[in-house]
Short mmCIF file of C-alpha atoms in Angstrom, two decimals:
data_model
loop_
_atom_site.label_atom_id
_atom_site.label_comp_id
_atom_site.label_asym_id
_atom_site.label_seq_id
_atom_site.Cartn_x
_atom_site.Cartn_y
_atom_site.Cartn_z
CA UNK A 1 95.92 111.08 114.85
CA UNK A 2 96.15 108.14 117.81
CA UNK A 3 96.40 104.42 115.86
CA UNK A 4 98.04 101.33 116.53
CA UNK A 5 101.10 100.70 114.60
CA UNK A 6 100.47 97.77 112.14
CA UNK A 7 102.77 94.81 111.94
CA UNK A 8 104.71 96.06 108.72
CA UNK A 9 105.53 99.30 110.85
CA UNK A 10 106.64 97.89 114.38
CA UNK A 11 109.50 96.79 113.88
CA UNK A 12 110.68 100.33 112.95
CA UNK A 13 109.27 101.45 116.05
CA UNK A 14 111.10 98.95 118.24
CA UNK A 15 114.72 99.51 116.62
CA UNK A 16 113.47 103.36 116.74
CA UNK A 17 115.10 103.78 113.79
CA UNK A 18 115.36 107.13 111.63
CA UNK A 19 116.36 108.09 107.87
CA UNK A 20 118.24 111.44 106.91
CA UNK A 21 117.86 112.95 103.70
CA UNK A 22 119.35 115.60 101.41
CA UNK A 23 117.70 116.71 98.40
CA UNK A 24 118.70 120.16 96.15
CA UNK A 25 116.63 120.83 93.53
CA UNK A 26 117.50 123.20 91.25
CA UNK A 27 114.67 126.00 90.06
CA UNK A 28 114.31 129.86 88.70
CA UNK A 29 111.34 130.07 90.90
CA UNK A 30 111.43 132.56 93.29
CA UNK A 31 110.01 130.13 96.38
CA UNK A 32 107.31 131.79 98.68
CA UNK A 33 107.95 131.51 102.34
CA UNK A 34 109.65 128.22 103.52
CA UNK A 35 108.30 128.44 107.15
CA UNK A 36 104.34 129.10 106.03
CA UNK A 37 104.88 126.33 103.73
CA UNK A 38 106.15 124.14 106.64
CA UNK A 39 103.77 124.87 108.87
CA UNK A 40 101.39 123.50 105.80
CA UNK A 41 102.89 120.25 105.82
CA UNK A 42 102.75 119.38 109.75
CA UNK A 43 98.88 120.85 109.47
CA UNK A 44 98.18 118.77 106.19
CA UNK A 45 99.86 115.66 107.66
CA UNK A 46 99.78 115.85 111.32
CA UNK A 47 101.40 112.38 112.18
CA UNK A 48 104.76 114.25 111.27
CA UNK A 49 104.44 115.54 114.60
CA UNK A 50 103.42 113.00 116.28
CA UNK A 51 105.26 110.70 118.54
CA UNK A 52 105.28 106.70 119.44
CA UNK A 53 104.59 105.37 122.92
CA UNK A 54 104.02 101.55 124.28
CA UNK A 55 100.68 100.69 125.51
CA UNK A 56 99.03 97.00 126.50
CA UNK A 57 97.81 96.51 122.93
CA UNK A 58 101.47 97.71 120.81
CA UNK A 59 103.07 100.56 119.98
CA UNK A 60 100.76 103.69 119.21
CA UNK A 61 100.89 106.96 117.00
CA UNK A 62 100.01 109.56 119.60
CA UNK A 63 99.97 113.53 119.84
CA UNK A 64 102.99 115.22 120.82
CA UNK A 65 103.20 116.23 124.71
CA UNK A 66 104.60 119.55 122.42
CA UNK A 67 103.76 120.25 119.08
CA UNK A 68 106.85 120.99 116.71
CA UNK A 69 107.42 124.52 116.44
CA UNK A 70 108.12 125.96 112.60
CA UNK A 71 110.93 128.48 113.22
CA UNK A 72 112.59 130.99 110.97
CA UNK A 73 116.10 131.07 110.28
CA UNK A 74 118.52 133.19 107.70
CA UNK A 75 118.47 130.14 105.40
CA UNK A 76 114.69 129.72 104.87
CA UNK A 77 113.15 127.42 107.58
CA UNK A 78 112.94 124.48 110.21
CA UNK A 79 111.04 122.17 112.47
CA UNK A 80 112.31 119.25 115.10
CA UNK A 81 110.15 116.79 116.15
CA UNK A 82 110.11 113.60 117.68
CA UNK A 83 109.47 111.31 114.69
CA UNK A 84 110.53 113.80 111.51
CA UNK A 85 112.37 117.07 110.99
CA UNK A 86 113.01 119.40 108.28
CA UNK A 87 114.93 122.62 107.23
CA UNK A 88 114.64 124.28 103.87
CA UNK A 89 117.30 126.42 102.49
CA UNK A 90 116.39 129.04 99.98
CA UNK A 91 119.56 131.09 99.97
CA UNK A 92 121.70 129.10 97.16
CA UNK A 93 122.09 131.07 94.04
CA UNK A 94 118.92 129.20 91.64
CA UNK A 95 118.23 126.06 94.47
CA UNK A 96 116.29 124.98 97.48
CA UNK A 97 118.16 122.98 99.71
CA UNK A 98 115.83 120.43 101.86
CA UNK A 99 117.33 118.22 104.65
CA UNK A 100 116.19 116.54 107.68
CA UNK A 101 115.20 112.86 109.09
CA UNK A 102 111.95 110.87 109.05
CA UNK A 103 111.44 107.94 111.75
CA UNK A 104 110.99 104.82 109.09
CA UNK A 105 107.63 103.94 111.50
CA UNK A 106 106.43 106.94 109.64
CA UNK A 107 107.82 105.96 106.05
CA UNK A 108 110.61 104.47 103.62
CA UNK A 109 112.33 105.97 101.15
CA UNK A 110 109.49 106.32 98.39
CA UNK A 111 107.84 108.27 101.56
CA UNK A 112 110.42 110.39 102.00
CA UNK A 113 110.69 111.16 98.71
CA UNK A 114 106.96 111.91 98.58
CA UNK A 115 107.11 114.14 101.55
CA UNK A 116 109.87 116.66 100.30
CA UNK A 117 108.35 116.55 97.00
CA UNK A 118 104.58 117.76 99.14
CA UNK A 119 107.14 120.32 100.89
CA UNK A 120 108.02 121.50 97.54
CA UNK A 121 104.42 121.97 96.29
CA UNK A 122 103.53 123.94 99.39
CA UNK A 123 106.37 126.58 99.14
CA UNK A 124 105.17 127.46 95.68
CA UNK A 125 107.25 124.54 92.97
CA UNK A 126 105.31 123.59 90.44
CA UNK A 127 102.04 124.10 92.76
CA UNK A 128 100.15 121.98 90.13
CA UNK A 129 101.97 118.88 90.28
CA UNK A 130 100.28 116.15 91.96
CA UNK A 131 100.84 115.84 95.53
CA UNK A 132 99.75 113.72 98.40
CA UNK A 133 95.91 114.09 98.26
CA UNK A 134 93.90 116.52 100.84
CA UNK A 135 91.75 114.15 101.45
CA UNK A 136 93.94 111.82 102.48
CA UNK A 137 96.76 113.37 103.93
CA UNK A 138 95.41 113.60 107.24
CA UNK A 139 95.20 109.86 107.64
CA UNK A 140 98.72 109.63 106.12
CA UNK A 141 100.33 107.37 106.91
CA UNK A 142 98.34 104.54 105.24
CA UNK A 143 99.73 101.54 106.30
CA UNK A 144 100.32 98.69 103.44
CA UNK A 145 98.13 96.58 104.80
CA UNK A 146 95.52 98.04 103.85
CA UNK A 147 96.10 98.47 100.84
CA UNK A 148 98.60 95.54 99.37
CA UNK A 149 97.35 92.85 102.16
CA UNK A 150 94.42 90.49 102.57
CA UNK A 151 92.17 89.66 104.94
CA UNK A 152 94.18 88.14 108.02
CA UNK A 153 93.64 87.14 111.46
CA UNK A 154 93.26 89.72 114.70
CA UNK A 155 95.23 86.93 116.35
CA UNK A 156 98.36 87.13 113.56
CA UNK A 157 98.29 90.84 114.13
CA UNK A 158 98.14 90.33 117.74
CA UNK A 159 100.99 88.93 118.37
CA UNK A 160 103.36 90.58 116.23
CA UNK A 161 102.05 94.17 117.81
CA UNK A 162 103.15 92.39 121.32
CA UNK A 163 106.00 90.70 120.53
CA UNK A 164 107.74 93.88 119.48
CA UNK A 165 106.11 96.92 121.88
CA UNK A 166 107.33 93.67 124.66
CA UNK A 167 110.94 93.82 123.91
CA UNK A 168 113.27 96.34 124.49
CA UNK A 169 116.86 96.99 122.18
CA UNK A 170 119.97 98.42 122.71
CA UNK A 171 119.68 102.12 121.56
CA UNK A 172 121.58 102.48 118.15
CA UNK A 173 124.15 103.84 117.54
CA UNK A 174 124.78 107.09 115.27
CA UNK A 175 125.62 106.12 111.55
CA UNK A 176 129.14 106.43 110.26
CA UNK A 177 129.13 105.99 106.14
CA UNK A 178 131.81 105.16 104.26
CA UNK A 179 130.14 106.45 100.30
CA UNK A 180 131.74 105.61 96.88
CA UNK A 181 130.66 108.68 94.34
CA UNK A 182 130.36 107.37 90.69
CA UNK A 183 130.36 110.22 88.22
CA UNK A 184 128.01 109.80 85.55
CA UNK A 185 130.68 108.48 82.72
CA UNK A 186 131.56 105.73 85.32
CA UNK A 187 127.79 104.97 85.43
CA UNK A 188 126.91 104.77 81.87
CA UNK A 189 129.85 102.74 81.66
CA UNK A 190 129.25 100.26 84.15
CA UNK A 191 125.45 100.57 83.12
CA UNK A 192 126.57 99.03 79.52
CA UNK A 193 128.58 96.49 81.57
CA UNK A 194 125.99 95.04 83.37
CA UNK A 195 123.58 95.39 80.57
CA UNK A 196 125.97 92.68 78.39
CA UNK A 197 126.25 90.28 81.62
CA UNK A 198 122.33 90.43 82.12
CA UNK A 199 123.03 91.74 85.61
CA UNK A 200 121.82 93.96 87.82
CA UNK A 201 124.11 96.46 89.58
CA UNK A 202 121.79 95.29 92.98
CA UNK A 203 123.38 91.71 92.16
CA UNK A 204 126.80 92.71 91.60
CA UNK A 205 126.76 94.54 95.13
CA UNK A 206 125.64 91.87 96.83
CA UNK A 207 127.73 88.96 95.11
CA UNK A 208 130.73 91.52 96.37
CA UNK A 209 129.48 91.79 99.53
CA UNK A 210 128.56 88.57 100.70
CA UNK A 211 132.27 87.65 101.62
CA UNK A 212 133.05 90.47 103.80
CA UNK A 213 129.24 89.33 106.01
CA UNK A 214 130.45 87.31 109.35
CA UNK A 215 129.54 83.85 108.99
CA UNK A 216 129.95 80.39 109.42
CA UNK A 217 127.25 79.41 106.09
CA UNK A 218 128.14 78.95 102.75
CA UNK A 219 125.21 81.47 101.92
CA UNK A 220 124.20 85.26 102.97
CA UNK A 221 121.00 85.83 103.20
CA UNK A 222 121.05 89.21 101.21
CA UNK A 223 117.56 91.43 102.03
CA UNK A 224 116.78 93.53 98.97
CA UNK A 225 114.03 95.76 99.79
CA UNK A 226 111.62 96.15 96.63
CA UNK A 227 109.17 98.87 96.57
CA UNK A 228 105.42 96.75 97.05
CA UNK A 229 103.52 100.07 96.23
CA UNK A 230 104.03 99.03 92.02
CA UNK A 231 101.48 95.54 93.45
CA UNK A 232 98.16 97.52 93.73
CA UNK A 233 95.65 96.85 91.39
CA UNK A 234 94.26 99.56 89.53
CA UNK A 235 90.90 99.78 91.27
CA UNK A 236 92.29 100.27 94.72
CA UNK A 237 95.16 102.73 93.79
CA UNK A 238 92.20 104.99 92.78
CA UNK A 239 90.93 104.99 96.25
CA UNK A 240 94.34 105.16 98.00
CA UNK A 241 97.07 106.31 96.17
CA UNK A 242 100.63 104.51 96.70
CA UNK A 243 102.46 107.81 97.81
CA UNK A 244 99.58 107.89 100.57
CA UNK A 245 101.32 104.63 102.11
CA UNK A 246 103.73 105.41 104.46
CA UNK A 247 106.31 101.80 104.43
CA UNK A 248 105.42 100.11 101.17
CA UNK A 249 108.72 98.29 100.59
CA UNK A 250 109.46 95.07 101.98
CA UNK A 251 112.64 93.21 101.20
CA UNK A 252 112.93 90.15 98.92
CA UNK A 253 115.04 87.36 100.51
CA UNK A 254 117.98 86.12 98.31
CA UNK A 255 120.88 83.52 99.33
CA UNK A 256 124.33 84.89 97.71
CA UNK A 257 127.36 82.25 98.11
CA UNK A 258 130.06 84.36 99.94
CA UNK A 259 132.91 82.30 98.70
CA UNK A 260 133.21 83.77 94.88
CA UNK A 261 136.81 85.12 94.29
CA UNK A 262 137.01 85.07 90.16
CA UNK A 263 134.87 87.44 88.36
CA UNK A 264 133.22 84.75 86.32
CA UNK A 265 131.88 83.20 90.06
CA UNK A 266 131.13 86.69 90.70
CA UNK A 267 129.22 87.26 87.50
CA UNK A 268 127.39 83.45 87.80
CA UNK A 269 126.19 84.38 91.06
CA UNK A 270 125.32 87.77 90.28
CA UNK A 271 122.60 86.19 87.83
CA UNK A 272 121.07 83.28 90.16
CA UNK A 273 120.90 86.32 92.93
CA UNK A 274 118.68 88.27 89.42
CA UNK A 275 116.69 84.89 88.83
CA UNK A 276 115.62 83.86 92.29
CA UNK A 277 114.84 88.17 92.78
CA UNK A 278 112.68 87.83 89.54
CA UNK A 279 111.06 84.58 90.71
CA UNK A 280 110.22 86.02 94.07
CA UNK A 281 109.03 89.27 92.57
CA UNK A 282 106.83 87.61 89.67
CA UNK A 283 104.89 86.04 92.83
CA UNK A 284 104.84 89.24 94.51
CA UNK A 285 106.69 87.73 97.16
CA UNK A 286 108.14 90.82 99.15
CA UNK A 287 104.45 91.88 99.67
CA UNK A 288 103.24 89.14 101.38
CA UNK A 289 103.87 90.18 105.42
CA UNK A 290 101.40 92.51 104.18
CA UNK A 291 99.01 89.98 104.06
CA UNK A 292 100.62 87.81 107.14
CA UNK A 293 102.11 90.14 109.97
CA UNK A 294 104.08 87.42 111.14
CA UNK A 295 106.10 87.43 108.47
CA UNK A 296 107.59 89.83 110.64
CA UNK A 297 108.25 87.64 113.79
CA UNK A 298 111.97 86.20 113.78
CA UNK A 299 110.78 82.57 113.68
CA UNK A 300 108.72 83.14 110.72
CA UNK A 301 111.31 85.04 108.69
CA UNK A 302 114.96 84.60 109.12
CA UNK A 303 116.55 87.88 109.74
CA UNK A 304 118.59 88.91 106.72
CA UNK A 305 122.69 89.09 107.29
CA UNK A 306 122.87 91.80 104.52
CA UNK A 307 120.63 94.71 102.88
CA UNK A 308 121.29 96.06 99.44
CA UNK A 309 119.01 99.04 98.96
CA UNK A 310 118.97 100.24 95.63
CA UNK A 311 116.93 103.47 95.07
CA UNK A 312 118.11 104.57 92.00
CA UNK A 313 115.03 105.79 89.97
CA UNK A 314 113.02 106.79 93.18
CA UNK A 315 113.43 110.27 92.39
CA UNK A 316 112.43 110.49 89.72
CA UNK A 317 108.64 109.29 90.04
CA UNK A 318 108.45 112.70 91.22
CA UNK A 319 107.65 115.54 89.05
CA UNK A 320 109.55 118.03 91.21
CA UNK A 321 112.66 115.72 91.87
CA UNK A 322 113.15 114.79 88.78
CA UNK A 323 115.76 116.86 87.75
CA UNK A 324 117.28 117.09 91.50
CA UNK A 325 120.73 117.72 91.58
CA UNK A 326 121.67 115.82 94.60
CA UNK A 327 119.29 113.14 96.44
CA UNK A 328 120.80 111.79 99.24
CA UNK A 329 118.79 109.46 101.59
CA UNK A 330 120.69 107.34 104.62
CA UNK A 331 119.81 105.37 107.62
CA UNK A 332 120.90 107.98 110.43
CA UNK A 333 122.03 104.47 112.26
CA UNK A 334 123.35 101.33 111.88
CA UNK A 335 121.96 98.04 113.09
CA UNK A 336 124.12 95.44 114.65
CA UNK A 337 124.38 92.20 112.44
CA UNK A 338 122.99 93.96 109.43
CA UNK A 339 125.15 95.53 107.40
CA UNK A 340 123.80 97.92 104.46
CA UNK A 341 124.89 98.82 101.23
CA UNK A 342 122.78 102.26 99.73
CA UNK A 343 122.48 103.45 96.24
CA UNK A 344 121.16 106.80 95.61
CA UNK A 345 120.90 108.89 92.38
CA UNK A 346 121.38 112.46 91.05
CA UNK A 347 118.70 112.88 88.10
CA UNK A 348 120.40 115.76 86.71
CA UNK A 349 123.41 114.12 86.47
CA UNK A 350 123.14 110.17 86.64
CA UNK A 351 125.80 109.99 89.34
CA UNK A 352 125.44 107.32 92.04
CA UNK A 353 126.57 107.66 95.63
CA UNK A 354 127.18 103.86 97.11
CA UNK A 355 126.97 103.98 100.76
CA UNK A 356 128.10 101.03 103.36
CA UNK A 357 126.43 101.41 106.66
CA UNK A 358 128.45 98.93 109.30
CA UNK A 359 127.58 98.86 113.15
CA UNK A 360 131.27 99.14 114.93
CA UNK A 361 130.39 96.15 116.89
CA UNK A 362 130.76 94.35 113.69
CA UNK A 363 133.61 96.39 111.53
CA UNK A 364 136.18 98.43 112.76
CA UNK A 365 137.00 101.37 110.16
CA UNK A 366 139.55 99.78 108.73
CA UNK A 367 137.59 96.70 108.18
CA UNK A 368 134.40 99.15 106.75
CA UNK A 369 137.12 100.51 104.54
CA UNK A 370 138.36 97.36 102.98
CA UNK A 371 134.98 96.54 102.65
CA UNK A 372 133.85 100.17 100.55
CA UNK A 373 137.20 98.98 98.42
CA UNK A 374 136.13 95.68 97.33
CA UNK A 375 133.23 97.18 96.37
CA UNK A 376 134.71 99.61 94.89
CA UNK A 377 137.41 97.00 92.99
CA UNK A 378 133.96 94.59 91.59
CA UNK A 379 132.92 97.70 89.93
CA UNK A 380 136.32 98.51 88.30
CA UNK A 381 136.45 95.13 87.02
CA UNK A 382 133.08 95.08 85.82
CA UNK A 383 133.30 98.29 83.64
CA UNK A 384 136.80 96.78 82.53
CA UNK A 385 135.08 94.04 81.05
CA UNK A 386 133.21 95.62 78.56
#
């Protein structure tokens, strides 16, 4: 269970920085018991309960001084840990109910996803499916590295271990979202909008964005993380399969002008923000600080101002998810300076939620609130246009 953390991971571990999710899937299957089947994920992937602690070489996966207890309740089930909880909810009327947090050291989104999807398979839905191997799951998680990255230098990963176990942050402070709910007509409708622009609705977010991002620039340097795990060659997904790795996104670096006010500059930077995303993505850019860990070191990469994470689709790459009726998956904090913008998807449905995540220190409400509203305007005028 003890390992260093690896370069792509750190970073988490210095902002100590966790995810919620909420996920209600919706089954006739009576589900066996949600605390055996809990206790089956913390034994199949023990890291869940692990914790993170400095040491001369970087920050380190370790043992819990106390392991997470799996405790009953009148709903089905739960477990708190340091780095990852859980409760399961059996009592809704034809659904299962799972909610809790994951520390991002541990995993992104596609992790998460995996994880509840494991949970699922363990308390008896669709027990055939595939989940994360046996074989594997107790050295879960993989880190990218060694799977999408190359040979680099001890030195490279040297110094990005010590650069970040070395500093110390500001302790973050709790979340406060401000979501837009699309129902699925809106969707479709702004789907076929985008669809006759040759945009992406990741583009139109951040070309709406970019003007409400402090700044003195003419650009914002938009971060739009892009799920690496889809870079493994065939051979060495066979040995390691991508829901084994625990952070496999990295974000692609795009420069959106912030001064568009028409909805033709809008829509004309909406597609160079698509082009220069394609361009980076065709040479699998985003995975490369899995190949150089100082990619991760601020004067190798320039911190983004802005993160669009679209995760629409994740879902549904599971077998058991892919008819959830809600997925719902948030940073439980927000980072000062960075600014993030959410999508998640119902499958059953096709609704989005779109979720700004502002620090305080940088937006007061009201200001968060104009800035949901623009957002909320683009997309108005976007499904007006077709």
């Amino acid at each position: 269970m003890t390992r260093l953390l690896e370069p792509s991971e750190v970073f988490h571990a210095f902002l100590d920085w966790q995810t919620g999710f909420e996920v209600e899937v919706l089954t006739a299957v009576a589900p066996r018991s949600a605390a055996s089947g809990m206790r089956r994920l913390y034994a199949d992937l023990p890291r869940l309960g692990s914790r993170i602690v400095r040491s001369a070489e970087g920050f380190v996966f370790e043992p819990p001084e106390r392991t997470p207890t799996v405790e009953r309740t009148e709903q089905g089930a739960r477990v708190d840990g340091a780095l990852s909880a859980f409760a399961v909810d059996v009592t809704g009327p034809g659904a299962i109910r799972v909610t809790g947090r994951v520390h991002h050291a541990l995993c992104d989104v596609t992790g998460i996803l995996s994880l509840v999807d494991h949970l699922l398979g363990l308390i008896g839905i669709a027990p055939e499916a595939d989940s994360i191997p046996a074989e594997l799951a107790r050295d879960w998680p993989i880190a990218a590295e060694r799977v999408l990255g190359g040979p680099q230098s001890a030195d490279a990963i040297r110094q990005t271990r010590l650069f970040y176990s070395g500093a110390v942050g500001a302790p973050l402070k709790p979340a406060q979202p401000v979501t837009l709910h699309l129902d699925a007509d809106l969707v479709r409708a702004i789907d076929h909008a985008c669809s006759a622009a040759a945009i992406s609705l990741t583009a139109v977010l951040a070309t709406a964005a970019a003007p409400f991002v402090p700044g003195d620039s003419d650009n914002v340097l938009v971060g739009a993380p892009v799920d690496c795990r889809v870079f493994i060659d065939p051979a060495r997904a066979q040995a390691i399969p991508p829901r084994v790795i625990g952070n496999g996104s990295h974000g692609a670096l795009v420069r959106v002008p912030r001064s568009t006010r028409t909805s033709a500059e809008r829509e004309a930077a909406a597609v160079h923000c698509d082009n220069e995303l394609l361009d980076q993505l065709e040479a699998q850019t985003p995975a490369a600080p899995f190949r150089d860990g100082r990619c991760y070191l601020p004067e190798h990469n320039a911190p983004a101002q802005l993160v669009v994470s679209n995760a629409r689709g994740a879902a549904r790459r599971f077998s058991r998810l892919a008819e959830a009726s809600k997925v719902l998956v948030l940073p439980e904090s927000s980072i000062p300076a960075l600014p993030m913008i959410a999508v998640n998807e119902s499958p059953a449905t096709g609704a989005l939620d779109i979720t700004l995540i502002a620090d305080s220190a940088d937006y007061t409400p009201t200001d968060a609130r104009r800035f949901a509203d623009a957002l909320a305007h683009t997309l108005t005028e976007i499904r007006e246009q077709q």
